[in-house]
Coordinates of C-alpha atoms in Angstrom, one line a residue:
M1343 CA -14.5 22.9 15.7
A1344 CA -16.8 24.0 12.9
F1345 CA -17.7 21.2 10.5
D1346 CA -16.7 21.7 6.8
T1347 CA -18.7 19.7 4.2
W1348 CA -15.4 19.2 2.3
W1349 CA -14.3 17.0 5.1
L1350 CA -16.7 14.3 3.8
A1351 CA -14.3 13.7 0.9
Y1352 CA -11.4 12.7 3.1
P1353 CA -12.6 9.3 4.2
L1354 CA -13.2 8.3 0.6
L1355 CA -9.6 9.3 -0.2
G1356 CA -8.5 7.2 2.7
V1357 CA -10.1 4.1 1.2
V1358 CA -8.1 4.5 -2.0
V1359 CA -4.9 5.4 -0.3
G1360 CA -5.0 2.6 2.2
F1361 CA -5.8 0.0 -0.4
L1362 CA -3.0 1.1 -2.7
A1363 CA -0.5 1.3 0.2
G1364 CA -1.1 -2.4 1.0
L1365 CA -1.4 -3.5 -2.6
L1366 CA 1.7 -1.9 -4.2
G1367 CA 3.8 -1.0 -1.2
V1368 CA 3.5 2.7 -1.9
G1369 CA 2.5 5.4 0.6
G1370 CA -0.2 6.8 -1.6
G1371 CA 1.3 10.2 -2.0
G1372 CA 0.9 10.1 -5.8
I1373 CA -2.9 9.9 -5.2
M1374 CA -3.1 12.1 -2.1
V1375 CA -1.1 15.1 -3.1
P1376 CA -3.1 16.0 -6.2
I1377 CA -6.5 15.3 -4.6
L1378 CA -5.6 17.2 -1.4
T1379 CA -4.3 20.1 -3.4
S1380 CA -7.6 20.3 -5.3
L1381 CA -9.6 20.0 -2.0
F1382 CA -7.5 22.7 -0.3
L1383 CA -8.0 25.1 -3.2
A1384 CA -11.8 24.4 -3.1
Q1385 CA -11.8 25.2 0.6
G1386 CA -10.3 28.6 -0.2
F1387 CA -6.9 28.0 1.4
P1388 CA -4.0 30.4 0.4
R1389 CA -2.8 29.3 -3.1
E1390 CA 0.9 29.6 -2.1
Q1391 CA 0.4 27.1 0.8
V1392 CA -1.8 24.4 -0.7
V1393 CA 0.9 22.3 -2.2
H1394 CA 3.1 22.6 0.9
M1395 CA 0.0 21.5 3.0
A1396 CA -0.8 18.7 0.6
L1397 CA 2.8 17.4 0.8
G1398 CA 3.0 17.7 4.6
T1399 CA -0.5 16.2 5.3
S1400 CA 0.3 13.4 2.9
M1401 CA 3.5 12.6 4.6
A1402 CA 1.9 12.5 8.0
T1403 CA -0.9 10.2 6.7
I1404 CA 1.7 7.9 5.2
M1405 CA 3.2 7.5 8.7
L1406 CA -0.1 5.9 9.8
T1407 CA -0.7 3.9 6.7
S1408 CA 2.8 2.5 6.5
V1409 CA 2.5 0.9 10.0
S1410 CA -0.7 -0.9 9.0
S1411 CA 0.7 -1.9 5.6
L1412 CA 4.1 -3.2 7.0
R1413 CA 2.4 -5.2 9.7
A1414 CA 0.2 -6.9 7.1
H1415 CA 3.3 -7.7 4.8
H1416 CA 5.4 -8.8 7.8
A1417 CA 2.7 -11.3 8.8
R1418 CA 3.2 -12.9 5.4
G1419 CA 7.0 -12.9 5.7
A1420 CA 7.4 -10.4 2.9
V1421 CA 9.6 -7.8 4.6
G1422 CA 13.4 -7.8 4.2
W1423 CA 14.4 -6.3 7.5
K1424 CA 18.1 -6.4 6.7
I1425 CA 17.4 -4.1 3.7
V1426 CA 15.3 -1.8 5.9
R1427 CA 18.1 -1.5 8.5
R1428 CA 20.7 -0.6 5.9
V1429 CA 18.7 2.0 4.0
T1430 CA 17.0 3.8 7.0
P1431 CA 19.9 6.1 8.1
G1432 CA 20.2 7.6 4.7
I1433 CA 16.4 7.8 4.4
L1434 CA 16.0 9.7 7.7
A1435 CA 18.7 12.3 6.7
G1436 CA 17.5 12.7 3.1
T1437 CA 13.8 13.1 3.9
F1438 CA 14.3 15.6 6.8
F1439 CA 16.7 17.7 4.7
G1440 CA 14.3 17.6 1.7
T1441 CA 11.5 19.3 3.7
F1442 CA 13.8 22.4 4.1
I1443 CA 14.2 22.6 0.3
V1444 CA 10.4 22.3 -0.1
S1445 CA 9.7 25.1 2.4
R1446 CA 11.8 27.5 0.2
L1447 CA 10.0 26.8 -3.0
N1448 CA 6.6 28.3 -4.1
A1449 CA 3.7 26.3 -5.3
V1450 CA 4.2 26.3 -9.1
P1451 CA 7.7 24.9 -9.3
L1452 CA 6.8 22.3 -6.7
T1453 CA 3.8 21.3 -8.7
V1454 CA 5.8 21.1 -12.0
F1455 CA 8.4 18.9 -10.3
F1456 CA 5.7 16.7 -8.8
A1457 CA 3.9 16.2 -12.1
C1458 CA 7.1 15.4 -14.0
F1459 CA 8.1 12.9 -11.3
M1460 CA 4.8 11.2 -11.3
C1461 CA 4.9 10.8 -15.1
F1462 CA 8.4 9.2 -14.7
V1463 CA 7.0 6.9 -12.1
A1464 CA 4.0 6.0 -14.3
A1465 CA 6.3 5.2 -17.3
Q1466 CA 8.4 3.1 -15.0
M1467 CA 5.4 1.1 -13.8
W1468 CA 4.0 0.7 -17.3
S1469 CA 7.3 -0.6 -18.8
N1470 CA 7.8 -3.3 -16.2
I1471 CA 11.5 -3.7 -17.1
K1472 CA 13.1 -6.9 -15.9
P1473 CA 16.6 -6.8 -14.2
K1474 CA 19.6 -8.7 -15.2
P1475 CA 19.9 -11.9 -13.1
S1476 CA 23.5 -11.1 -11.9
R1477 CA 22.6 -7.8 -10.2
E1478 CA 22.6 -7.6 -6.4
L1479 CA 22.0 -5.1 -3.6
P1480 CA 24.9 -2.7 -2.9
S1481 CA 27.1 -2.6 0.2
R1482 CA 26.0 -1.0 3.5
L1483 CA 27.5 2.4 2.4
G1484 CA 25.8 2.1 -1.0
M1485 CA 22.5 1.4 0.6
S1486 CA 22.9 4.5 2.8
A1487 CA 23.5 6.5 -0.4
V1488 CA 20.4 5.0 -2.0
G1489 CA 18.4 5.8 1.1
L1490 CA 19.6 9.4 1.1
F1491 CA 18.4 9.8 -2.5
I1492 CA 15.1 8.1 -1.9
G1493 CA 14.5 10.2 1.2
L1494 CA 15.2 13.4 -0.6
I1495 CA 12.9 12.8 -3.5
S1496 CA 10.2 11.4 -1.1
A1497 CA 10.2 14.7 0.8
L1498 CA 9.8 16.7 -2.4
V1499 CA 6.8 14.7 -3.7
A1500 CA 5.5 13.2 -0.3
I1501 CA 5.7 9.6 -1.3
G1502 CA 6.4 6.7 1.0
G1503 CA 9.4 5.8 -1.2
G1504 CA 7.7 2.8 -2.9
S1505 CA 7.8 4.5 -6.3
L1506 CA 11.6 4.4 -6.0
S1507 CA 12.4 1.6 -3.6
V1508 CA 10.3 -1.1 -5.2
P1509 CA 11.9 -0.6 -8.7
F1510 CA 15.4 -0.4 -7.1
M1511 CA 15.0 -3.6 -5.2
V1512 CA 13.4 -5.5 -8.2
W1513 CA 16.3 -4.1 -10.3
C1514 CA 18.6 -5.7 -7.7
N1515 CA 16.7 -9.0 -8.1
V1516 CA 14.7 -8.9 -4.9
E1517 CA 11.4 -10.8 -5.6
A1518 CA 8.6 -8.4 -6.5
R1519 CA 6.2 -9.1 -3.6
R1520 CA 9.1 -9.0 -1.1
A1521 CA 10.2 -5.7 -2.6
M1522 CA 6.7 -4.4 -2.0
G1523 CA 6.6 -5.6 1.5
T1524 CA 10.0 -4.2 2.3
S1525 CA 9.0 -0.9 0.7
A1526 CA 6.0 -0.7 3.1
A1527 CA 8.4 -0.9 6.0
I1528 CA 10.8 1.7 4.5
G1529 CA 7.8 4.0 4.2
F1530 CA 7.7 4.5 8.0
P1531 CA 11.1 6.2 8.5
I1532 CA 10.4 8.3 5.4
A1533 CA 7.1 9.5 6.8
L1534 CA 8.4 10.0 10.3
A1535 CA 11.3 12.2 9.2
G1536 CA 9.1 14.0 6.6
T1537 CA 6.3 14.7 9.2
V1538 CA 8.8 16.2 11.6
G1539 CA 10.4 18.3 8.9
Y1540 CA 7.0 19.7 7.6
L1541 CA 6.0 20.5 11.2
V1542 CA 9.2 22.4 11.8
N1543 CA 9.2 24.3 8.5
G1544 CA 5.6 25.4 8.6
W1545 CA 5.3 26.2 12.3
A1546 CA 6.1 29.9 12.0
D1547 CA 3.9 30.5 9.0
T1548 CA 1.0 32.7 10.3
S1549 CA -1.0 32.5 7.0
M1550 CA -2.0 28.9 7.5
P1551 CA -5.7 28.1 7.9
P1552 CA -7.3 26.8 11.2
Y1553 CA -6.6 23.3 12.4
T1554 CA -3.2 23.3 10.7
F1555 CA 0.0 22.3 12.5
G1556 CA 3.1 23.3 10.6
Y1557 CA 2.1 22.2 7.0
I1558 CA -0.1 19.5 8.3
Y1559 CA -3.9 19.9 8.0
L1560 CA -5.3 18.0 11.0
P1561 CA -8.9 17.1 9.7
A1562 CA -7.4 15.6 6.5
L1563 CA -4.8 13.7 8.5
V1564 CA -7.3 12.2 10.9
L1565 CA -10.0 11.3 8.3
V1566 CA -7.8 10.0 5.6
G1567 CA -5.4 8.3 8.0
V1568 CA -7.9 6.4 10.1
V1569 CA -9.7 4.9 7.1
S1570 CA -6.5 4.1 5.2
V1571 CA -5.1 2.2 8.2
F1572 CA -8.1 -0.2 8.1
M1573 CA -7.9 -0.5 4.3
A1574 CA -4.2 -1.3 4.0
P1575 CA -4.5 -5.0 5.1
F1576 CA -7.0 -5.6 2.3
G1577 CA -4.6 -4.3 -0.2
A1578 CA -1.8 -6.4 1.2
A1579 CA -4.0 -9.5 0.9
C1580 CA -4.8 -8.7 -2.7
A1581 CA -1.1 -8.2 -3.5
H1582 CA -0.5 -11.9 -2.9
R1583 CA -3.4 -13.0 -5.1
M1584 CA -3.8 -10.5 -8.0
P1585 CA -1.8 -9.9 -11.2
V1586 CA 0.4 -7.0 -10.0
V1587 CA 1.6 -6.0 -13.5
I1588 CA -1.9 -5.1 -14.7
L1589 CA -2.7 -3.3 -11.4
K1590 CA 0.5 -1.2 -11.7
R1591 CA -0.4 -0.2 -15.2
I1592 CA -3.9 1.0 -14.1
F1593 CA -2.3 2.9 -11.3
A1594 CA 0.2 4.4 -13.7
G1595 CA -2.6 5.9 -15.8
I1596 CA -4.3 7.3 -12.7
L1597 CA -1.1 8.9 -11.6
I1598 CA -0.6 10.7 -14.9
L1599 CA -4.2 12.0 -14.9
L1600 CA -4.1 13.3 -11.3
A1601 CA -0.7 14.9 -11.8
L1602 CA -1.9 16.8 -14.8
K1603 CA -5.1 17.8 -13.0
M1604 CA -3.0 19.2 -10.1
L1605 CA -0.7 21.1 -12.5
Y1606 CA -3.8 22.7 -14.2
S1607 CA -5.5 23.6 -10.9
V1608 CA -2.4 25.3 -9.4
I1609 CA -1.3 27.2 -12.5
N1610 CA -4.8 28.4 -13.4
Q1611 CA -6.0 29.2 -9.9

């Protein structure tokens, strides 16, 4: 395996992704996808595949990060396992189906959708809207429908679901830190179904660069994933000590900048 100097950037990305996964209960896709897209373009990978590769690699990395993050939150009693069990069937179906939609789109519309969604997520984080005290989680069937929607969107933007599941649970009056911990656990079935889907859909593509399996670029997966696994517990520890509202607003600003940078890079490449 020939060494590529661009690989040195992947462990640094892993530090950021792992910390945010533990801190905010997100998979880190909002950070990973724009940065991986830029790195893949810099490495000379085919323009039409870079966004698909960034989405697939991000999803596979989230599978590793989510395990570390959910263990850290579970140790603090912050995971609502009843919620996880009810939402998982819909999540598995929605995420796997969503990868088939992604495989049939080219890079530009995918990038536009990703950028618009990240701006929506950022606005949601910044506003910090409080739910009505009477609102509760829906029934088992309703939770499956919510899971289907979260899984579908998660596949399209390669997120661990935290950008949707945390606001939904808080909206239903689940305590914020418990929502973040539960979101970390929900991230695993999302990432598992998404990883399988991106492997299946990219497997027959003969234009992919070396060390790629389906739409998953192995060097990025290993180097980002290993570092992020070690960083997630530090983020989880900070989530129980730091002012989450301020951190979410900083994260929101970063999301917007990265999404716009990704949009510029893909359209002007």
